XYZ file of C-alpha atoms in Angstrom:
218
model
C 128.810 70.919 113.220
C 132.815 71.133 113.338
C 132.442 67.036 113.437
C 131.300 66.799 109.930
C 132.475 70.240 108.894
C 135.512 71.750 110.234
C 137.161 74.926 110.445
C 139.622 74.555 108.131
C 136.932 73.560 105.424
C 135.019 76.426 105.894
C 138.000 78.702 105.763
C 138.623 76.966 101.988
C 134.913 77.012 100.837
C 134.469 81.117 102.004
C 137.778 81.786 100.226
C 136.760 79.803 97.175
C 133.318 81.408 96.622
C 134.872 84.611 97.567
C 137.796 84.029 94.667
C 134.981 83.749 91.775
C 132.503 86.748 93.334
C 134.721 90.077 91.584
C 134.349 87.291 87.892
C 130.589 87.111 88.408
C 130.055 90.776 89.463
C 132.082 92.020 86.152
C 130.556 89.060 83.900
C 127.358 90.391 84.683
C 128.623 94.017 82.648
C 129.893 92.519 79.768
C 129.116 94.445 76.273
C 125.838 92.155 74.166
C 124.873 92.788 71.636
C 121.588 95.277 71.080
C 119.182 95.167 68.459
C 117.197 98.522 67.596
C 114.148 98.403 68.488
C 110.928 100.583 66.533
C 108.438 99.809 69.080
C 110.637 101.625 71.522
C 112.110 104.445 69.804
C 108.576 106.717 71.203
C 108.640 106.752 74.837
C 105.926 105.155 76.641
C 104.402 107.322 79.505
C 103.120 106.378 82.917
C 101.102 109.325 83.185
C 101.528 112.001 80.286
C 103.089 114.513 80.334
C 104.757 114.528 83.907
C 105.737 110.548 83.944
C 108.009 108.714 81.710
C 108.320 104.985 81.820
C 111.814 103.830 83.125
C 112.732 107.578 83.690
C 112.981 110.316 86.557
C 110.858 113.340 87.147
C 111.995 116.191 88.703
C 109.150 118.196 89.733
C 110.297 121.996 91.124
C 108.762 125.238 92.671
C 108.735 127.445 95.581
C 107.627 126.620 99.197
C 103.772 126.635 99.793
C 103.278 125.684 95.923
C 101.519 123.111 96.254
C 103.885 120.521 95.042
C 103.285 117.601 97.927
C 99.021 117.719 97.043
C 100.040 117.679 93.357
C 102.531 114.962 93.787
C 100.303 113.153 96.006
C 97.231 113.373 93.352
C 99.361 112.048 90.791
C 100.127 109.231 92.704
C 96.522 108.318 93.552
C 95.935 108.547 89.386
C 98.869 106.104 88.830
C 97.955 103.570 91.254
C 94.214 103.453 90.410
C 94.294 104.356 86.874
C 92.578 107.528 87.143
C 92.871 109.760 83.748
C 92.134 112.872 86.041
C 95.345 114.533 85.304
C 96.244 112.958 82.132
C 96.275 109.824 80.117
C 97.830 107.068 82.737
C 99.127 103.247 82.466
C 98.273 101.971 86.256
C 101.151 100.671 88.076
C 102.258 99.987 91.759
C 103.519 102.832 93.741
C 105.290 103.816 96.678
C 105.260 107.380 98.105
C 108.360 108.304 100.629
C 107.341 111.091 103.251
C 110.349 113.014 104.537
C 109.027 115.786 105.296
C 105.573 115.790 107.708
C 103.580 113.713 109.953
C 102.137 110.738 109.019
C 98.711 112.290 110.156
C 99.519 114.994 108.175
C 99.912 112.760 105.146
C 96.258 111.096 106.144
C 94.223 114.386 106.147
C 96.025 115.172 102.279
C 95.310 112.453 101.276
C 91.884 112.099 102.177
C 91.297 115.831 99.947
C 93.103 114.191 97.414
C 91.436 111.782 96.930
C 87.669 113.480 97.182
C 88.938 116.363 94.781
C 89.326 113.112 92.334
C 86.274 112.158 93.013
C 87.341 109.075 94.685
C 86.403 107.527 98.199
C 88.277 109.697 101.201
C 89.461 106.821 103.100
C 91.250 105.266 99.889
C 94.853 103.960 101.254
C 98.332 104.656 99.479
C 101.573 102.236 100.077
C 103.853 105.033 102.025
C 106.769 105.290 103.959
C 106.437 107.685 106.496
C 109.666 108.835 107.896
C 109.646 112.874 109.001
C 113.610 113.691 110.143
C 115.329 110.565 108.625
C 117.489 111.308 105.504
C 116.470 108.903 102.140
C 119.888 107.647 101.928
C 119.267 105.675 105.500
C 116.186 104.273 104.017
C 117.708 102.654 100.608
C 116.947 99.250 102.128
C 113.437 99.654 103.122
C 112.406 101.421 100.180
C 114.068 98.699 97.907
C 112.207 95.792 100.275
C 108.754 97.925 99.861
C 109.327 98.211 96.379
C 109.862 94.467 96.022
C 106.961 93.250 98.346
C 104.844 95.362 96.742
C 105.724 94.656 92.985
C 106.112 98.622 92.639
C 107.233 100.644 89.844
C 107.144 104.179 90.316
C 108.450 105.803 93.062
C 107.528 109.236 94.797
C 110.017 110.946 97.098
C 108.890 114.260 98.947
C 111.495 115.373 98.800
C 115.367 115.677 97.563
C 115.939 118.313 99.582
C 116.216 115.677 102.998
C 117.908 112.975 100.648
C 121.329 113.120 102.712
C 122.862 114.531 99.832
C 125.336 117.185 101.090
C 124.744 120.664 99.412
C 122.828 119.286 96.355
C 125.669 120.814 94.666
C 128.705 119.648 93.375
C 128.485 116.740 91.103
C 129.853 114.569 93.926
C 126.946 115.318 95.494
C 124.440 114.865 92.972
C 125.144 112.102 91.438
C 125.209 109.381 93.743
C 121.393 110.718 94.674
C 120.546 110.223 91.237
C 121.966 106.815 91.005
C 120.254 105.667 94.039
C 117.360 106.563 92.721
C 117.605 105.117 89.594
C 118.694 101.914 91.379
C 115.638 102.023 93.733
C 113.017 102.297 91.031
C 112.561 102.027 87.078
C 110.366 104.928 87.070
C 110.390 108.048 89.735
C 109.314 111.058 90.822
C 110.960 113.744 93.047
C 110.093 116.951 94.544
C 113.077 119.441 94.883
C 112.884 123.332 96.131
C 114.151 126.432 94.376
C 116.626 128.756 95.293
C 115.895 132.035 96.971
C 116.726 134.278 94.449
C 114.764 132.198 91.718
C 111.452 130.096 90.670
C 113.042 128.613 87.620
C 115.426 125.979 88.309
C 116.079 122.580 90.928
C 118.288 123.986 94.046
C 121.302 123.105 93.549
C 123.802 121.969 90.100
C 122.848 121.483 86.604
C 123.729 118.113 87.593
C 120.188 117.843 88.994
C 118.507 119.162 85.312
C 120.665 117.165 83.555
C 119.603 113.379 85.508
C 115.977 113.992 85.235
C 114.042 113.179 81.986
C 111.519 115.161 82.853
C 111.640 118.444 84.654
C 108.227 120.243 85.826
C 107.921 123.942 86.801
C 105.462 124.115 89.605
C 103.754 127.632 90.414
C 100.598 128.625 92.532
């Protein structure tokens, strides 16, 4: 290939493309102008009340509460249009398993999915990746959301995102960015402190990047 397209050419067309990428990457941020918009000004809800469209959920409680079956039920709703748990607008989901086996998963998901009076061996898009942080798996989760035109995304849980302590806003906010990056519309499980049932573990930071924060108690 050097015959018809030498070094020295590609050398000048890398550093030419390379001269106009920081233009396009900051003409792509640019203040337009908005028009308000009535038909938006009420939120529209994936599944009410724990699901906002284009938002985050944050859903919190205690170990052994219950929160993975809960968060796996509402996933089944969202992804088949079940009303079981609330009003619900169908879309694609993925669900991102951090913390048990992927047999483990199976068996939950087959109770699910009976207690909703589906049938047991009813299959959910997942990511099953027990040990790995969900900063490592930005990529695949981004490629699975893609491929599988999804737009809600489940994540048990922030507490093996790879985030540090979960406390300092350094900390926190990158997670939530990612997130918001990864998906339109999300939902996250995150633990409680020791000494308390009524707030995320970790900063305010956490409370103050969801849209949607749910108490979960047995």
């Amino acid at each position: 290939i050097k015959k018809v397209y030498p070094d020295a050419f590609l050398r000048f067309h890398l550093d030419y493309v390379c001269s106009h990428c920081w233009d396009t990457l900051v003409g792509d941020s640019l203040a337009i102008d908005v028009e308000g918009n009535s038909d938006l000004a009420i939120p529209k809800m994936v599944l009410s009340p724990f699901i906002v469209s284009g938002g985050g959920t944050i859903a919190f409680g205690p170990p052994k509460s219950g929160k993975s079956y809960v968060q796996l039920a509402i996933a089944v709703c969202v992804m088949y249009g079940q009303n079981r748990l609330g009003p619900v607008t169908q879309q694609n989901v993925i669900l991102v398993n951090l913390e048990r086996s992927p047999e483990s998963v199976q068996g939950r998901l087959a109770q699910v999915n009976k207690a909703l009076g589906l049938k047991a061996n009813l299959s959910l898009p997942i990511i099953n990746r027990r040990g790995w942080p969900l900063v490592s798996l930005a990529d695949s989760i981004e490629r699975s959301m893609t491929k599988r035109q999804a737009t809600v995304l489940f994540v048990d849980s922030l507490s093996r995102g790879g985030f540090g302590d979960m406390i300092g806003a350094d900390k926190i906010n990158p997670g939530l960015d990612m997130l918001n990056r990864l998906a339109p519309t999300w939902h996250a499980l995150a633990h409680t402190p020791r000494a308390s049932t009524e707030h995320v573990y970790g900063g305010v930071f956490w409370d103050a990047g969801a849209d949607i924060l749910v108490q979960q108690l047995s």
